[in-house]
mmCIF file of C-alpha atoms in Angstrom:
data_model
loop_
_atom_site.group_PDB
_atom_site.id
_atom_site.type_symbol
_atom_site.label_atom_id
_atom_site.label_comp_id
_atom_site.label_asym_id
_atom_site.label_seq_id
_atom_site.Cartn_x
_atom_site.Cartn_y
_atom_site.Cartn_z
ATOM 1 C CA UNK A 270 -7.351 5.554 -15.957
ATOM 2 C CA UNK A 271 -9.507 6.169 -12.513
ATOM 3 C CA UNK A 272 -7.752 5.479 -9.300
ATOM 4 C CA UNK A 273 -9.968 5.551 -6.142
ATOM 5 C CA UNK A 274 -9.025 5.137 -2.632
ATOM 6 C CA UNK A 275 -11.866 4.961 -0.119
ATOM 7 C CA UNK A 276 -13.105 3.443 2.823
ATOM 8 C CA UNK A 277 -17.037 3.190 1.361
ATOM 9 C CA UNK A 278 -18.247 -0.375 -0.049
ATOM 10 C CA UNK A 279 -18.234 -0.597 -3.668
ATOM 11 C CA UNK A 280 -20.047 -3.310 -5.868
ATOM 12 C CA UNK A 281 -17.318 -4.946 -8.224
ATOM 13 C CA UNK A 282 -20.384 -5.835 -10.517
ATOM 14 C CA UNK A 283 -21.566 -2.283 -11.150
ATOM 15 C CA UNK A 284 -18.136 -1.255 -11.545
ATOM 16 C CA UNK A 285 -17.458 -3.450 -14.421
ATOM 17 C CA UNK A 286 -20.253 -2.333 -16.181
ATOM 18 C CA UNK A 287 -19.269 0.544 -16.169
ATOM 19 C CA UNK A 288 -15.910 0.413 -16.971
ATOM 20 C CA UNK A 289 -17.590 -1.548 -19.836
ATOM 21 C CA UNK A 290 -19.602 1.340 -20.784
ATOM 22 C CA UNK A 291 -17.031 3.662 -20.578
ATOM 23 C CA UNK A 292 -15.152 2.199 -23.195
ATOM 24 C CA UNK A 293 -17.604 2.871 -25.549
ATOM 25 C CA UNK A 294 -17.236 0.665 -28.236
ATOM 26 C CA UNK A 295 -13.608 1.691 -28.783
ATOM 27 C CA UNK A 296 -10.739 -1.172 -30.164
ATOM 28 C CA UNK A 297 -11.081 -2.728 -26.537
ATOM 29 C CA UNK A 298 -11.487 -6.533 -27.202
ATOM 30 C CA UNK A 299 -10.376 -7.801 -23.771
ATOM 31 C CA UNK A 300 -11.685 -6.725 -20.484
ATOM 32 C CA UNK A 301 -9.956 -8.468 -17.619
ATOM 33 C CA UNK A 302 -11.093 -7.900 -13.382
ATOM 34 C CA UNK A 303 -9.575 -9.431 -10.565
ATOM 35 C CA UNK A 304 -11.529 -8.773 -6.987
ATOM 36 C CA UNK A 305 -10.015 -8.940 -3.608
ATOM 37 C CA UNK A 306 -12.234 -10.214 -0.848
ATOM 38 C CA UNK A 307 -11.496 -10.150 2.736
ATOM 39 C CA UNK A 308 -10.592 -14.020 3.422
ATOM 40 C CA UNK A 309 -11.711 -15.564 6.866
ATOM 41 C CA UNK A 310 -9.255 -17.773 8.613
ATOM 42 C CA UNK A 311 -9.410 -21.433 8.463
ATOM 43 C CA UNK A 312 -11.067 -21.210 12.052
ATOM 44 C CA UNK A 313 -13.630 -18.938 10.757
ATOM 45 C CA UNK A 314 -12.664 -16.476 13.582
ATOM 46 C CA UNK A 315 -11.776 -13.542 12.041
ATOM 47 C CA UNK A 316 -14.272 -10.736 12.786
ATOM 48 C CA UNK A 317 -12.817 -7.640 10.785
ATOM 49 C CA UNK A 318 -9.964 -6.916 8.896
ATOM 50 C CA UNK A 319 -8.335 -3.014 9.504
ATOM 51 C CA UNK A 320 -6.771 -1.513 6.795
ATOM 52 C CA UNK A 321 -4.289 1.602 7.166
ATOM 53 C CA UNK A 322 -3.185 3.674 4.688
ATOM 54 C CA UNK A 323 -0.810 6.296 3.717
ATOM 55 C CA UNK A 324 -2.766 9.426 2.601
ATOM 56 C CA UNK A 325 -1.720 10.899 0.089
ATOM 57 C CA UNK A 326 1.651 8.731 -0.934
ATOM 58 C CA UNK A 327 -1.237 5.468 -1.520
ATOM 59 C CA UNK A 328 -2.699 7.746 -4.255
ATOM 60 C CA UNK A 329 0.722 8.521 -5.836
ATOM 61 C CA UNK A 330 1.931 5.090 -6.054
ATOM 62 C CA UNK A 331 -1.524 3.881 -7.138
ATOM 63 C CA UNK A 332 -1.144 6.451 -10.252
ATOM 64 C CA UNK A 333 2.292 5.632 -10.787
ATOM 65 C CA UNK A 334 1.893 2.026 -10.572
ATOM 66 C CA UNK A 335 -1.066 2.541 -12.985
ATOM 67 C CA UNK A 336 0.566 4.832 -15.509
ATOM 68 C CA UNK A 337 3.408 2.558 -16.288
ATOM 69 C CA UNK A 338 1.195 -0.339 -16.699
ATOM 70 C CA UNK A 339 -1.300 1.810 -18.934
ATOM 71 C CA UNK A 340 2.026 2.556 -21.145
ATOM 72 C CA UNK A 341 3.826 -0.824 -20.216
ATOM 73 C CA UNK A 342 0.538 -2.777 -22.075
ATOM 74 C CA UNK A 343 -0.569 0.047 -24.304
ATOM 75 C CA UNK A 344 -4.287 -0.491 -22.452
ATOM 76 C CA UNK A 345 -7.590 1.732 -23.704
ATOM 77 C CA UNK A 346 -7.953 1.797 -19.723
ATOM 78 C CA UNK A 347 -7.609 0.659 -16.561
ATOM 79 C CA UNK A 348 -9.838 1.193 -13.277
ATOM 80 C CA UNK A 349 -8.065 0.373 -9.227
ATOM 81 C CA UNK A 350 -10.126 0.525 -6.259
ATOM 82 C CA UNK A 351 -8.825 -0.011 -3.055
ATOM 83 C CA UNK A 352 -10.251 0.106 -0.097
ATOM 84 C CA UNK A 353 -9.766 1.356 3.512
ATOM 85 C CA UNK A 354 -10.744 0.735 7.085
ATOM 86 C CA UNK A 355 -12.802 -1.856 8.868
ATOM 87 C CA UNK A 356 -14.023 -4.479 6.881
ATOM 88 C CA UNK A 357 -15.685 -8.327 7.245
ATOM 89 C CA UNK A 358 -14.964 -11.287 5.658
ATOM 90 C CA UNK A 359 -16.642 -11.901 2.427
ATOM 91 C CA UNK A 360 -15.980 -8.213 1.867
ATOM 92 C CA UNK A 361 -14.407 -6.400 -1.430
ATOM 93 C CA UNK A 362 -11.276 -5.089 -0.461
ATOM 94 C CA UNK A 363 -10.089 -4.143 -3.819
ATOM 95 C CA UNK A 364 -10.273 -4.485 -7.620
ATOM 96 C CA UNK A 365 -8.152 -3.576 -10.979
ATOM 97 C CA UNK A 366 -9.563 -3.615 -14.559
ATOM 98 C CA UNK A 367 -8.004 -3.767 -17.514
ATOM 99 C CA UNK A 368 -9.278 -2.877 -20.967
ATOM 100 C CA UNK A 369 -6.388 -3.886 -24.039
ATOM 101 C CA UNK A 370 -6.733 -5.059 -27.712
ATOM 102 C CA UNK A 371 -6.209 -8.602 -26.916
ATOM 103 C CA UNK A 372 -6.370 -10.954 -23.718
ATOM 104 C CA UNK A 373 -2.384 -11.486 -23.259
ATOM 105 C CA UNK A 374 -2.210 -7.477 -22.803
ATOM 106 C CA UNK A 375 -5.073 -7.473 -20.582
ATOM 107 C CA UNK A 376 -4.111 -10.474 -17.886
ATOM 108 C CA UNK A 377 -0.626 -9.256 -17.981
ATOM 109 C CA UNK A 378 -1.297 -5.652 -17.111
ATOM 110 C CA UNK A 379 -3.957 -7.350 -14.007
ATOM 111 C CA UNK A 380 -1.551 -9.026 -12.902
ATOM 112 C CA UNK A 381 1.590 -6.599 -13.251
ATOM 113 C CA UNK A 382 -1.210 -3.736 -11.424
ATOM 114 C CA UNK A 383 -1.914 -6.683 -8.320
ATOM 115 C CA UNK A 384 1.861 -7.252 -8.162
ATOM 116 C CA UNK A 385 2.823 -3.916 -7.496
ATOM 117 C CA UNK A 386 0.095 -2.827 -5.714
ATOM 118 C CA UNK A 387 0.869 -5.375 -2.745
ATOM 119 C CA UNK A 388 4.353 -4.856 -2.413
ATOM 120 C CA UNK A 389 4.290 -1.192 -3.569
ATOM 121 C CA UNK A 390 1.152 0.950 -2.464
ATOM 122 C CA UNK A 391 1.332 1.578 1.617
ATOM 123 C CA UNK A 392 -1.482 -0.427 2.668
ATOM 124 C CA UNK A 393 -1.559 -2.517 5.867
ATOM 125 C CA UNK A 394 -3.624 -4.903 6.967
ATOM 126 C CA UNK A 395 -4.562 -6.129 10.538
ATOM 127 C CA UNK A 396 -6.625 -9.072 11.496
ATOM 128 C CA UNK A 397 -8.883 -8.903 14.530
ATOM 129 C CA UNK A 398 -10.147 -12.253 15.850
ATOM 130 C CA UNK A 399 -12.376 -11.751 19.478
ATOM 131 C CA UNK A 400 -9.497 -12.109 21.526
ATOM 132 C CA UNK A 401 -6.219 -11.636 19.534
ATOM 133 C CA UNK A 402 -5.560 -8.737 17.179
ATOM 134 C CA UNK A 403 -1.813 -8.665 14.561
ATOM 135 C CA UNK A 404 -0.553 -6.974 11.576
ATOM 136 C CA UNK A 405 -0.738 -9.506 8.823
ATOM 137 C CA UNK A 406 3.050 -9.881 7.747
ATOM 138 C CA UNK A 407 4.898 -9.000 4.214
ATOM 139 C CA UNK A 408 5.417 -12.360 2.764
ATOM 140 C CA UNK A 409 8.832 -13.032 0.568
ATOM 141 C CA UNK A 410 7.085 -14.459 -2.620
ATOM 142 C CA UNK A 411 5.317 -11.172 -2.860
ATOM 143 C CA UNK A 412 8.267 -9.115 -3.488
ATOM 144 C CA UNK A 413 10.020 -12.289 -5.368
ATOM 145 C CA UNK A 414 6.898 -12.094 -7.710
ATOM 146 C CA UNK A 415 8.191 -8.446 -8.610
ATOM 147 C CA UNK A 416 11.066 -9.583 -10.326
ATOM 148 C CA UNK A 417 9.335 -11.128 -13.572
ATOM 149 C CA UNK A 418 8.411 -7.829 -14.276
ATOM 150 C CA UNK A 419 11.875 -5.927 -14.411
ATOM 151 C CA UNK B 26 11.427 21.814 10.519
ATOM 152 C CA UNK B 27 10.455 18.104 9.024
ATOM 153 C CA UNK B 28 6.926 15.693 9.804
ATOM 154 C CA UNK B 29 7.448 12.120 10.468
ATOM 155 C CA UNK B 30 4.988 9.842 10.456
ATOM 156 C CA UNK B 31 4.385 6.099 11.453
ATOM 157 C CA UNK B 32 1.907 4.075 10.605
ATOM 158 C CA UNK B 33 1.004 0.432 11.306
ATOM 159 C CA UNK B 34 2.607 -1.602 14.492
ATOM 160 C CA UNK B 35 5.818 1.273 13.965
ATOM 161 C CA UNK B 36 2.668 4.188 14.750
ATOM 162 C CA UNK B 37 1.404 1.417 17.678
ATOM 163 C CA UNK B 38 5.187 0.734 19.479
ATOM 164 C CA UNK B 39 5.779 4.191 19.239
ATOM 165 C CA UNK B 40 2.392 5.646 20.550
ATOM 166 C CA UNK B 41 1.531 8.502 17.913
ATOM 167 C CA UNK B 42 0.703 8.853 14.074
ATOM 168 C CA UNK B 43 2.755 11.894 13.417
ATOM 169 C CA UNK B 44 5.004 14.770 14.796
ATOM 170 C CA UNK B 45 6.949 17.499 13.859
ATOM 171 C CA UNK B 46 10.748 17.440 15.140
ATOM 172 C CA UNK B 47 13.252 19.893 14.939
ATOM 173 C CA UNK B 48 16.584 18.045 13.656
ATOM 174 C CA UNK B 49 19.601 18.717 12.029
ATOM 175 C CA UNK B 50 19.802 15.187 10.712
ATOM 176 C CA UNK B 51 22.150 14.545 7.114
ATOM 177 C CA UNK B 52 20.909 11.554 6.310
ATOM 178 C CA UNK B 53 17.305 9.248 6.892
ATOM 179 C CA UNK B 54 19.986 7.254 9.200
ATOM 180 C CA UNK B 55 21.201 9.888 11.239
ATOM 181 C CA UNK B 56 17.327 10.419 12.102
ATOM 182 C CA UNK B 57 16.951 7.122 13.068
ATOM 183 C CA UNK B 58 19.968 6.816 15.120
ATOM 184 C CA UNK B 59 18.442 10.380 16.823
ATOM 185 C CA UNK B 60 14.758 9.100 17.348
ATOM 186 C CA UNK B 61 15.882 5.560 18.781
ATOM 187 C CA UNK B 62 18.484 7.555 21.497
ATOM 188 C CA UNK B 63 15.631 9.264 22.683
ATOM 189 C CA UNK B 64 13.208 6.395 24.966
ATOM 190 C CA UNK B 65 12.704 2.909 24.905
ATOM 191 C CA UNK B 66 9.498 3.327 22.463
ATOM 192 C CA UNK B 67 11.343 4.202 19.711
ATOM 193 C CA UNK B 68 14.939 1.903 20.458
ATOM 194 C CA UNK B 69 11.854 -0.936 20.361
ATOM 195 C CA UNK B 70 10.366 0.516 17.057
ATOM 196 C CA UNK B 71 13.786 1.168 15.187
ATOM 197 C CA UNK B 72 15.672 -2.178 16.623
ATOM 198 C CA UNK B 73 15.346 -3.902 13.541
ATOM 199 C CA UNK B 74 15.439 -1.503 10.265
ATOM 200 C CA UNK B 75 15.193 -4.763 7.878
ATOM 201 C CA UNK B 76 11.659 -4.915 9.064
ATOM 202 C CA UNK B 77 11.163 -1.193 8.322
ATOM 203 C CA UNK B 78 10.555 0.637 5.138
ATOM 204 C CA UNK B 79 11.034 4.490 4.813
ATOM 205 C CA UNK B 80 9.472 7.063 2.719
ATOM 206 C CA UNK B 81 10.741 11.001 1.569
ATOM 207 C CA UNK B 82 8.090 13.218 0.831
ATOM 208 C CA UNK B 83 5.552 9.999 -0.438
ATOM 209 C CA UNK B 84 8.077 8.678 -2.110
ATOM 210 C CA UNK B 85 10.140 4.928 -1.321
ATOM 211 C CA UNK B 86 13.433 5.141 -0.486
ATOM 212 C CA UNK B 87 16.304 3.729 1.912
ATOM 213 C CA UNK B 88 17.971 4.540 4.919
ATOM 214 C CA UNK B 89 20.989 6.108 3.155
ATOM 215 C CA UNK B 90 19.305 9.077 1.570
ATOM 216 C CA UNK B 91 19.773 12.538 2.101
ATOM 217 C CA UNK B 92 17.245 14.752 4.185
ATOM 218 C CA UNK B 93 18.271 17.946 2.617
ATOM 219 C CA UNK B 94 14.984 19.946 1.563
ATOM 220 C CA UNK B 95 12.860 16.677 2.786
ATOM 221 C CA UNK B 96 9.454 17.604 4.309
ATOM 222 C CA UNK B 97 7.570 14.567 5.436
ATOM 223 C CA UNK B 98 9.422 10.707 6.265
ATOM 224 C CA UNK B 99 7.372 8.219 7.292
ATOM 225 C CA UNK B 100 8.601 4.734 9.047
ATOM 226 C CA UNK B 101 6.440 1.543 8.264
ATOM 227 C CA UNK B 102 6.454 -1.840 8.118
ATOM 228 C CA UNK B 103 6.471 -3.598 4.364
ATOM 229 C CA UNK B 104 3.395 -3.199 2.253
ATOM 230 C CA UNK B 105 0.340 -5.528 2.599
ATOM 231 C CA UNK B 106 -1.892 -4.232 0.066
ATOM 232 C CA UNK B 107 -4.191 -6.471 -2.080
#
């Protein structure tokens, strides 16, 4: 399992190939990604997106969160990339692979890792427009989606 | 001795990331109740604590928990990772 928090682009592309690679030809027969881009509002207006972070405890919970989903799903492996800082729309924010037997094991685990990891892992983004700047707000399904997984 | 950090608009109403306090707080709610007597900063930040999540040393938990041999507790608002 690889867990990387950083505020540097990455290319969800090269990373699947090698996640791919890494496998190397092991019982994987499912490979599921899901990337996170940085979505413009309906206006277009959004310059950047800022996202905080809590140093330290986002890497803990990220492991955590990952661990029990690794065990959870019995998966060969499982990559999360998050990312920090300013960003534009269009960007990658994030990312999760999965690697498991079968598909079931793999789009479960995905979407178990996404679940968590919004409601869970102390990120927080801001939206900056060129006059108005706010905190994006926690929304309710996101923690109700939680509960299919207890 | 205990760090207590803020991040997101809880760091912004209260004006700084981090600091170090001297308190002889039981609980994560008797800090509170300490930090919001002391200006109108953080009585504005702490006015609403269902908006607020709390952490003990990195770790999630609620306003009712002990601070005995706690380090670090950070205020923020909920998670908007993803």
């Amino acid at each position: 399992m690889d867990v990387r928090v950083q505020s540097s682009p990455f290319d969800p592309g090269i990373e699947l190939n090698r996640f791919t690679d890494h496998l190397g030809g092991a019982e994987a027969g499912a490979i599921v990604t899901f990337s996170g881009v940085v979505r413009n509002r309906p206006d277009g207006s959004l310059v950047r997106m800022e996202i905080e972070h809590y140093p330290g405890m986002t890497e803990l919970a990220l492991a955590e969160i990952g661990q029990e989903a690794m065990s959870r799903w019995s998966l060969l492996d499982a990559l999360v990339i998050h990312r920090f800082g300013p960003l534009v729309p269009g960007e990658p924010i994030m990312m999760v692979a999965t690697a498991a037997a079968h598909r079931s094991a793999a789009f479960e685990a995905a979407e178990f890792l996404m679940d968590y990891l919004k409601s869970r892992a102390p990120f927080w983004k801001k939206e900056v427009t060129s006059d108005t700047q706010g905190w994006v707000a926690a929304r309710s399904e996101d923690e109700q989606a939680l509960t299919r997984w207890r | 001795m205990i760090d207590v950090l803020y991040f997101a608009w809880v760091r912004e109403r209260i004006g700084l990331p981090k600091e170090r306090i001297e308190t002889r707080a039981a609980t994560i709610a008797d800090l509170v109740a300490e930090l919001a007597a002391r200006d109108d900063r953080y009585a504005m930040a702490f006015s609403d604590l269902t908006a607020i999540r709390v952490a003990a040393d990195q770790v999630l938990t609620d306003f009712n928990a002990s601070l005995t041999d706690v380090r670090e507790v950070a205020f923020f608002p909920p998670m908007t990772g993803g």
